Amino acid sequence: MGRAPCCDKTKVKRGPWSPEEDSALKSYVQAHGSGGNWISLPLKAGLKRCGKSCRLRWLNYLRPDIKHGGFTEEEDTIICNLYKSIGSRWSVIASQLQGRTDNDVKNYWNTKLKKKYLLAGETTLSSLSSSSSSSSPNLLTQHDQFTNCNFSHSINVGLDEHFENHSQRLLVPDPPLQYHQIMFPSFEATLNSPNNYVTSSSSSSSIGLDENCFLLPGNGGGQDESKSLMAGFGHSSCYDVNGFFGFHERTSIDANASLANSVCDNLCFDDYPSDVKPQGLYPSITNYEFSSLY
DNA sequence: AATCGGCACAACCGCCTTTTT
DNA sequence: AAAAAAGGCGGTTGTGCCGAT
């Protein structure tokens, strides 16, 4: 027996939205918000629609600042490179594009970009990127056995559209490779801008997250350390959306404060005051510097 | 003018995850 | 801790438009 439907399909209207329905939904949400409950919203807004349908209509069409069509070359490149890296995680990809929805990106990919991607081939595609180093294969991905990882001896291979299932980690000989970028699967969170942070800390209140921060359990020394991506780095490691790396509290990183500081000077700290916090991308860090922390 | 096929995109479906009770 | 409810996501489908025949 399957899950019970969220609403009575026989009593709700389906199919294309009329201008009147759009207007009713838009004015209601703008006046009251979703109230954190889309299921009950249609009744309050006087709509004979399923709550999920309302949510989708708002998010994909009625929400302010949404762009439709007219994808730029730059957006094409971002989509292609992210697809290459993380596969069909449309919401993640869309979060990297201002004003784009996952549905839009998905449709655009399926109808246009896929062909372009297939025609161009991987070699051409990576050369399309304005920052081709960021799509280099030297990326680290999550792995069940990550807890005992020594960064200086690990490299990810097999990064493809199914990378989460197929990625492997191999041992490579010293000297450690220099990574241009270390990419973590911090894409689990909903991210709205390049300046957002994802933190693994166990409590958002305890580390003073602001509206640009998102909790990401299980990828750090915080919750569920057995599945931790960064176990051993203390309880407040955090990542930004582009995979660059920072820590929340430098004192928790390592007992060797001077070593930690030498590394952390190149990083962004979540507990920096907002007027000090760097904007945009943060400097690359090297594999060696990570391994030095152990 | 009518038909057909391809395309674009909105909307739905069902499953998984997260949150609430 | 468990169950239920709600949210979120990706795959798929339905429909209208448009150009070719």
mmCIF file of C-alpha atoms (C1' of nucleotides) in Angstrom, chain A residues 14-15 17 52-53 56-57 103 107 111-112, chain B residues 7-17:
data_model
loop_
_atom_site.group_PDB
_atom_site.id
_atom_site.type_symbol
_atom_site.label_atom_id
_atom_site.label_comp_id
_atom_site.label_asym_id
_atom_site.label_seq_id
_atom_site.Cartn_x
_atom_site.Cartn_y
_atom_site.Cartn_z
ATOM 1 C CA ARG A 14 -5.696 20.421 -12.239
ATOM 2 C CA GLY A 15 -4.007 21.544 -15.397
ATOM 3 C CA TRP A 17 -3.412 27.894 -14.060
ATOM 4 C CA LYS A 52 1.785 21.083 -3.714
ATOM 5 C CA SER A 53 0.531 22.496 -6.963
ATOM 6 C CA LEU A 56 5.153 24.641 -7.449
ATOM 7 C CA ARG A 57 3.276 27.397 -9.219
ATOM 8 C CA ASN A 103 12.349 23.196 -13.430
ATOM 9 C CA ASN A 107 13.762 21.775 -19.131
ATOM 10 C CA THR A 111 15.566 20.335 -24.681
ATOM 11 C CA LYS A 112 18.718 22.183 -25.661
ATOM 12 C "C1'" DC B 7 9.996 21.531 -29.529
ATOM 13 C "C1'" DA B 8 9.386 24.124 -25.260
ATOM 14 C "C1'" DC B 9 7.691 24.371 -20.984
ATOM 15 C "C1'" DA B 10 4.209 24.010 -17.372
ATOM 16 C "C1'" DA B 11 2.412 20.758 -14.423
ATOM 17 C "C1'" DC B 12 1.948 16.369 -12.261
ATOM 18 C "C1'" DC B 13 3.529 12.068 -9.961
ATOM 19 C "C1'" DG B 14 5.749 9.422 -6.778
ATOM 20 C "C1'" DC B 15 9.493 8.835 -3.909
ATOM 21 C "C1'" DC B 16 12.693 10.393 -0.434
ATOM 22 C "C1'" DT B 17 13.908 13.564 3.258
#
